[in-house]
PDB file of C-alpha atoms in Angstrom:
ATOM      1  CA  MET E   1     -78.103  -9.018  56.640  1.00  0.00           C
ATOM      2  CA  THR E   2     -80.252  -6.748  54.560  1.00  0.00           C
ATOM      3  CA  SER E   3     -84.105  -6.714  55.070  1.00  0.00           C
ATOM      4  CA  THR E   4     -86.354  -7.203  51.983  1.00  0.00           C
ATOM      5  CA  PRO E   5     -88.911  -4.516  51.588  1.00  0.00           C
ATOM      6  CA  HIS E   6     -92.416  -5.770  51.521  1.00  0.00           C
ATOM      7  CA  LEU E   7     -94.382  -4.709  48.632  1.00  0.00           C
ATOM      8  CA  ARG E   8     -97.746  -2.926  49.379  1.00  0.00           C
ATOM      9  CA  ARG E   9    -100.883  -3.247  47.503  1.00  0.00           C
ATOM     10  CA  PRO E  10    -101.754  -0.430  45.382  1.00  0.00           C
ATOM     11  CA  ASP E  11    -103.963   2.180  46.578  1.00  0.00           C
ATOM     12  CA  GLN E  12    -107.408   1.508  45.029  1.00  0.00           C
ATOM     13  CA  SER E  13    -108.244   5.171  44.688  1.00  0.00           C
ATOM     14  CA  HIS E  14    -105.785   5.223  41.778  1.00  0.00           C
ATOM     15  CA  LEU E  15    -107.552   2.347  39.951  1.00  0.00           C
ATOM     16  CA  ARG E  16    -108.514   3.497  36.328  1.00  0.00           C
ATOM     17  CA  GLN E  17    -110.494   0.365  35.255  1.00  0.00           C
ATOM     18  CA  GLU E  18    -111.008  -2.922  36.933  1.00  0.00           C
ATOM     19  CA  TRP E  19    -109.974  -6.222  35.383  1.00  0.00           C
ATOM     20  CA  GLY E  20    -112.699  -8.037  33.537  1.00  0.00           C
ATOM     21  CA  THR E  21    -114.393  -4.810  32.539  1.00  0.00           C
ATOM     22  CA  VAL E  22    -114.682  -3.142  28.971  1.00  0.00           C
ATOM     23  CA  ALA E  23    -115.055   0.627  28.823  1.00  0.00           C
ATOM     24  CA  ASP E  24    -116.290   2.452  25.791  1.00  0.00           C
ATOM     25  CA  ASN E  25    -113.560   2.580  22.942  1.00  0.00           C
ATOM     26  CA  ALA E  26    -112.426   5.149  20.735  1.00  0.00           C
ATOM     27  CA  LEU E  27    -113.141   2.585  17.853  1.00  0.00           C
ATOM     28  CA  ARG E  28    -116.761   2.949  18.336  1.00  0.00           C
ATOM     29  CA  LEU E  29    -117.215  -0.845  18.492  1.00  0.00           C
ATOM     30  CA  GLU E  30    -120.457  -1.650  20.277  1.00  0.00           C
ATOM     31  CA  ARG E  31    -119.800  -2.737  23.746  1.00  0.00           C
ATOM     32  CA  ASP E  32    -121.085  -6.132  23.433  1.00  0.00           C
ATOM     33  CA  ALA E  33    -118.895  -6.802  20.418  1.00  0.00           C
ATOM     34  CA  ALA E  34    -115.955  -5.425  22.137  1.00  0.00           C
ATOM     35  CA  GLU E  35    -116.644  -7.573  25.417  1.00  0.00           C
ATOM     36  CA  ARG E  36    -116.741 -10.714  23.378  1.00  0.00           C
ATOM     37  CA  LEU E  37    -113.662  -9.829  21.458  1.00  0.00           C
ATOM     38  CA  VAL E  38    -111.882  -8.847  24.529  1.00  0.00           C
ATOM     39  CA  THR E  39    -112.624 -12.181  26.367  1.00  0.00           C
ATOM     40  CA  ALA E  40    -111.298 -13.937  23.189  1.00  0.00           C
ATOM     41  CA  LEU E  41    -108.196 -12.005  22.969  1.00  0.00           C
ATOM     42  CA  ASN E  42    -107.458 -12.449  26.735  1.00  0.00           C
ATOM     43  CA  SER E  43    -107.430 -16.079  25.988  1.00  0.00           C
ATOM     44  CA  GLU E  44    -105.071 -15.507  23.287  1.00  0.00           C
ATOM     45  CA  VAL E  45    -102.689 -13.346  25.532  1.00  0.00           C
ATOM     46  CA  SER E  46    -102.884 -15.989  28.223  1.00  0.00           C
ATOM     47  CA  GLY E  47    -101.916 -18.836  26.021  1.00  0.00           C
ATOM     48  CA  LEU E  48     -99.230 -16.708  24.461  1.00  0.00           C
ATOM     49  CA  TYR E  49     -97.621 -16.078  27.987  1.00  0.00           C
ATOM     50  CA  ILE E  50     -97.663 -19.660  28.754  1.00  0.00           C
ATOM     51  CA  LEU E  51     -96.298 -20.852  25.434  1.00  0.00           C
ATOM     52  CA  PHE E  52     -93.713 -18.064  25.717  1.00  0.00           C
ATOM     53  CA  ASN E  53     -92.532 -19.358  29.251  1.00  0.00           C
ATOM     54  CA  GLN E  54     -92.377 -22.939  28.153  1.00  0.00           C
ATOM     55  CA  VAL E  55     -90.429 -22.141  24.846  1.00  0.00           C
ATOM     56  CA  ARG E  56     -88.014 -20.001  26.786  1.00  0.00           C
ATOM     57  CA  LYS E  57     -87.471 -22.922  29.390  1.00  0.00           C
ATOM     58  CA  HIS E  58     -86.725 -25.242  26.495  1.00  0.00           C
ATOM     59  CA  TYR E  59     -84.354 -22.625  25.038  1.00  0.00           C
ATOM     60  CA  TRP E  60     -82.649 -22.616  28.510  1.00  0.00           C
ATOM     61  CA  LEU E  61     -82.496 -26.294  28.892  1.00  0.00           C
ATOM     62  CA  ALA E  62     -81.779 -27.513  25.275  1.00  0.00           C
ATOM     63  CA  GLU E  63     -78.929 -29.923  24.892  1.00  0.00           C
ATOM     64  CA  GLY E  64     -77.875 -32.414  22.507  1.00  0.00           C
ATOM     65  CA  ALA E  65     -76.415 -33.128  18.943  1.00  0.00           C
ATOM     66  CA  GLU E  66     -78.701 -30.427  17.532  1.00  0.00           C
ATOM     67  CA  TRP E  67     -78.436 -28.048  20.353  1.00  0.00           C
ATOM     68  CA  GLY E  68     -77.377 -24.997  18.111  1.00  0.00           C
ATOM     69  CA  PRO E  69     -80.129 -24.931  15.570  1.00  0.00           C
ATOM     70  CA  VAL E  70     -82.837 -25.903  18.076  1.00  0.00           C
ATOM     71  CA  SER E  71     -81.555 -23.558  20.660  1.00  0.00           C
ATOM     72  CA  GLY E  72     -81.464 -20.529  18.031  1.00  0.00           C
ATOM     73  CA  PHE E  73     -84.983 -21.395  16.884  1.00  0.00           C
ATOM     74  CA  LEU E  74     -86.359 -21.588  20.425  1.00  0.00           C
ATOM     75  CA  GLU E  75     -84.738 -18.189  21.308  1.00  0.00           C
ATOM     76  CA  ASP E  76     -86.106 -16.561  18.168  1.00  0.00           C
ATOM     77  CA  ALA E  77     -89.596 -18.093  18.604  1.00  0.00           C
ATOM     78  CA  ALA E  78     -89.851 -16.703  22.359  1.00  0.00           C
ATOM     79  CA  ASP E  79     -89.111 -13.363  20.736  1.00  0.00           C
ATOM     80  CA  ARG E  80     -91.736 -13.647  18.229  1.00  0.00           C
ATOM     81  CA  LEU E  81     -94.154 -14.701  20.880  1.00  0.00           C
ATOM     82  CA  THR E  82     -93.408 -11.630  22.953  1.00  0.00           C
ATOM     83  CA  GLU E  83     -94.062  -9.418  19.938  1.00  0.00           C
ATOM     84  CA  ILE E  84     -97.277 -11.181  19.343  1.00  0.00           C
ATOM     85  CA  THR E  85     -98.295 -10.936  22.958  1.00  0.00           C
ATOM     86  CA  ASP E  86     -97.665  -7.169  22.860  1.00  0.00           C
ATOM     87  CA  ASP E  87     -99.816  -6.531  19.760  1.00  0.00           C
ATOM     88  CA  ILE E  88    -102.871  -8.624  21.132  1.00  0.00           C
ATOM     89  CA  ALA E  89    -102.594  -6.745  24.391  1.00  0.00           C
ATOM     90  CA  ILE E  90    -102.473  -3.267  22.776  1.00  0.00           C
ATOM     91  CA  ARG E  91    -105.445  -4.385  20.722  1.00  0.00           C
ATOM     92  CA  ILE E  92    -107.353  -5.405  24.068  1.00  0.00           C
ATOM     93  CA  THR E  93    -106.788  -1.998  25.276  1.00  0.00           C
ATOM     94  CA  ALA E  94    -108.002  -0.312  22.093  1.00  0.00           C
ATOM     95  CA  LEU E  95    -111.107  -2.391  22.571  1.00  0.00           C
ATOM     96  CA  GLY E  96    -111.699  -0.922  25.991  1.00  0.00           C
ATOM     97  CA  GLY E  97    -110.488  -3.922  27.964  1.00  0.00           C
ATOM     98  CA  VAL E  98    -107.734  -4.758  30.353  1.00  0.00           C
ATOM     99  CA  PRO E  99    -105.156  -7.338  29.058  1.00  0.00           C
ATOM    100  CA  ALA E 100    -104.689 -10.600  31.232  1.00  0.00           C
ATOM    101  CA  CYS E 101    -101.730 -10.502  33.449  1.00  0.00           C
ATOM    102  CA  GLY E 102    -100.546 -12.314  36.536  1.00  0.00           C
ATOM    103  CA  PRO E 103    -100.117 -15.971  37.057  1.00  0.00           C
ATOM    104  CA  MET E 104    -103.613 -16.662  38.176  1.00  0.00           C
ATOM    105  CA  GLY E 105    -105.490 -14.732  35.518  1.00  0.00           C
ATOM    106  CA  ILE E 106    -103.250 -16.078  32.765  1.00  0.00           C
ATOM    107  CA  ARG E 107    -103.839 -19.770  34.001  1.00  0.00           C
ATOM    108  CA  GLN E 108    -107.534 -19.091  34.348  1.00  0.00           C
ATOM    109  CA  HIS E 109    -107.877 -17.946  30.786  1.00  0.00           C
ATOM    110  CA  ALA E 110    -105.301 -19.963  28.781  1.00  0.00           C
ATOM    111  CA  PRO E 111    -106.323 -22.676  26.556  1.00  0.00           C
ATOM    112  CA  ILE E 112    -103.116 -24.633  27.357  1.00  0.00           C
ATOM    113  CA  TYR E 113    -101.719 -25.910  30.812  1.00  0.00           C
ATOM    114  CA  VAL E 114     -98.466 -24.640  32.319  1.00  0.00           C
ATOM    115  CA  GLU E 115     -95.665 -27.432  31.920  1.00  0.00           C
ATOM    116  CA  ASP E 116     -94.183 -28.987  35.151  1.00  0.00           C
ATOM    117  CA  ALA E 117     -91.042 -27.364  36.081  1.00  0.00           C
ATOM    118  CA  HIS E 118     -88.956 -30.602  35.520  1.00  0.00           C
ATOM    119  CA  HIS E 119     -86.249 -30.726  32.888  1.00  0.00           C
ATOM    120  CA  TYR E 120     -87.499 -32.956  30.012  1.00  0.00           C
ATOM    121  CA  ASP E 121     -85.689 -34.375  27.063  1.00  0.00           C
ATOM    122  CA  ILE E 122     -85.624 -32.246  23.930  1.00  0.00           C
ATOM    123  CA  ARG E 123     -87.994 -34.339  21.997  1.00  0.00           C
ATOM    124  CA  SER E 124     -90.722 -34.310  24.582  1.00  0.00           C
ATOM    125  CA  SER E 125     -90.283 -30.511  25.132  1.00  0.00           C
ATOM    126  CA  LEU E 126     -90.485 -29.866  21.351  1.00  0.00           C
ATOM    127  CA  GLU E 127     -93.594 -32.025  21.158  1.00  0.00           C
ATOM    128  CA  ARG E 128     -95.365 -30.141  23.900  1.00  0.00           C
ATOM    129  CA  ASP E 129     -94.250 -26.743  22.228  1.00  0.00           C
ATOM    130  CA  LEU E 130     -95.829 -28.093  18.943  1.00  0.00           C
ATOM    131  CA  ASP E 131     -98.858 -28.950  20.816  1.00  0.00           C
ATOM    132  CA  GLY E 132     -99.196 -25.410  22.329  1.00  0.00           C
ATOM    133  CA  TYR E 133     -98.755 -23.873  18.989  1.00  0.00           C
ATOM    134  CA  ALA E 134    -101.380 -26.125  17.259  1.00  0.00           C
ATOM    135  CA  THR E 135    -103.892 -25.634  20.275  1.00  0.00           C
ATOM    136  CA  LEU E 136    -103.460 -21.700  19.873  1.00  0.00           C
ATOM    137  CA  ALA E 137    -103.699 -22.001  16.066  1.00  0.00           C
ATOM    138  CA  VAL E 138    -107.145 -23.748  16.271  1.00  0.00           C
ATOM    139  CA  GLN E 139    -108.424 -21.472  18.790  1.00  0.00           C
ATOM    140  CA  TRP E 140    -107.288 -18.248  16.791  1.00  0.00           C
ATOM    141  CA  ARG E 141    -109.139 -19.644  13.792  1.00  0.00           C
ATOM    142  CA  GLU E 142    -112.343 -19.639  15.772  1.00  0.00           C
ATOM    143  CA  HIS E 143    -111.473 -16.024  16.991  1.00  0.00           C
ATOM    144  CA  ILE E 144    -110.758 -14.755  13.612  1.00  0.00           C
ATOM    145  CA  GLU E 145    -114.287 -16.049  12.506  1.00  0.00           C
ATOM    146  CA  LEU E 146    -115.655 -14.138  15.501  1.00  0.00           C
ATOM    147  CA  ALA E 147    -114.125 -10.888  14.767  1.00  0.00           C
ATOM    148  CA  ASP E 148    -115.167 -11.295  11.250  1.00  0.00           C
ATOM    149  CA  ARG E 149    -118.697 -12.038  12.320  1.00  0.00           C
ATOM    150  CA  LEU E 150    -118.625  -9.019  14.795  1.00  0.00           C
ATOM    151  CA  GLY E 151    -117.451  -6.781  11.907  1.00  0.00           C
ATOM    152  CA  ASP E 152    -113.957  -5.990  13.409  1.00  0.00           C
ATOM    153  CA  THR E 153    -111.831  -6.392  10.431  1.00  0.00           C
ATOM    154  CA  ALA E 154    -108.798  -4.730  12.318  1.00  0.00           C
ATOM    155  CA  THR E 155    -108.767  -7.501  14.944  1.00  0.00           C
ATOM    156  CA  SER E 156    -109.318 -10.271  12.360  1.00  0.00           C
ATOM    157  CA  GLU E 157    -106.398  -9.145  10.345  1.00  0.00           C
ATOM    158  CA  LEU E 158    -104.210  -8.795  13.226  1.00  0.00           C
ATOM    159  CA  LEU E 159    -104.958 -12.476  14.186  1.00  0.00           C
ATOM    160  CA  ARG E 160    -104.384 -13.641  10.535  1.00  0.00           C
ATOM    161  CA  ARG E 161    -101.084 -11.972  10.376  1.00  0.00           C
ATOM    162  CA  HIS E 162     -99.913 -13.481  13.700  1.00  0.00           C
ATOM    163  CA  LEU E 163    -101.529 -16.760  12.961  1.00  0.00           C
ATOM    164  CA  GLU E 164     -99.119 -17.154   9.879  1.00  0.00           C
ATOM    165  CA  THR E 165     -96.237 -16.692  12.312  1.00  0.00           C
ATOM    166  CA  LEU E 166     -97.518 -19.230  14.743  1.00  0.00           C
ATOM    167  CA  GLU E 167     -98.106 -21.882  11.943  1.00  0.00           C
ATOM    168  CA  ALA E 168     -94.664 -21.147  10.585  1.00  0.00           C
ATOM    169  CA  ASP E 169     -92.927 -21.913  13.919  1.00  0.00           C
ATOM    170  CA  ALA E 170     -95.123 -25.005  14.355  1.00  0.00           C
ATOM    171  CA  HIS E 171     -93.951 -26.096  10.951  1.00  0.00           C
ATOM    172  CA  VAL E 172     -90.401 -25.724  12.026  1.00  0.00           C
ATOM    173  CA  LEU E 173     -91.107 -27.685  15.342  1.00  0.00           C
ATOM    174  CA  ASP E 174     -92.827 -30.512  13.199  1.00  0.00           C
ATOM    175  CA  ARG E 175     -89.637 -30.733  11.037  1.00  0.00           C
ATOM    176  CA  TYR E 176     -87.527 -30.993  13.913  1.00  0.00           C
ATOM    177  CA  LEU E 177     -89.538 -33.804  15.217  1.00  0.00           C
ATOM    178  CA  ALA E 178     -89.782 -35.717  11.960  1.00  0.00           C
ATOM    179  CA  ASP E 179     -88.788 -39.406  11.775  1.00  0.00           C
ATOM    180  CA  ASP E 180     -85.475 -38.616  10.011  1.00  0.00           C
ATOM    181  CA  THR E 181     -83.625 -41.765   8.858  1.00  0.00           C
ATOM    182  CA  LEU E 182     -81.704 -42.912   5.775  1.00  0.00           C
ATOM    183  CA  VAL E 183     -82.391 -46.606   6.526  1.00  0.00           C
ATOM    184  CA  LEU E 184     -84.929 -48.148   4.401  1.00  0.00           C
ATOM    185  CA  HIS E 185     -87.270 -50.490   6.567  1.00  0.00           C
ATOM    186  CA  ASP E 186     -88.091 -53.774   4.983  1.00  0.00           C
ATOM    187  CA  ALA E 187     -91.487 -54.833   5.944  1.00  0.00           C
ATOM    188  CA  THR E 188     -90.614 -58.589   4.796  1.00  0.00           C
ATOM    189  CA  ARG E 189     -87.954 -59.093   7.479  1.00  0.00           C
TER     190      ARG E 189
END
C-alpha cells in the first residue's frame, strides 16, 4: 500500500499578487478602467472554463446515429474554447489582474451554471451547450461595449474576434438541433 503525499499550502511569502487585485499595467491603462475590464474578463474566463468542461463531457459521452460528426465537432469546439480561455487569461494578466481559477472562483464569477454530472441524452446536452454559448455571446457583446467605452481597443478586438468563433460554434449546434424531417405536415388532418 502506498501513501498519498499531502499537498501543502504554498508559502505566502512567495505571493506576488493576491487574487482580486489589479496592479499597474505596462499598457498604461488607468487602474479604474483596468479593474473594470479584469472583472469583466474574469467572468468570461469563468464561463469559458465551465462551458469547456461541459462540452468535453458531452464529447466523452456522445452516442447515437450521428455520433461521429457530433463527437468530432464537440472535440474541436472544446479545443477552441481552450484557446480562447488562454487568450483572455493572458489579456487579464496584461491588464494587471490575476485570471480566475479554481472551482470556487470560477463558479463564483461564471455567467453559466455547472451541469450536473449525470449522463443526459445528446439532444438535451447539445441544447445546454447552445444555451451556454448564447449566454456567453450576450455577455461578450456587453463587454465589447465596455472595452470600447473605456478606450481599450485591444481588449475589444480580442473579444470581437473570439465572439465570432463562439457564434460560429453556436450556429453549428443550432443546426444539429434543427427539426429535420422530410415529411410534410398537413395541418388539415
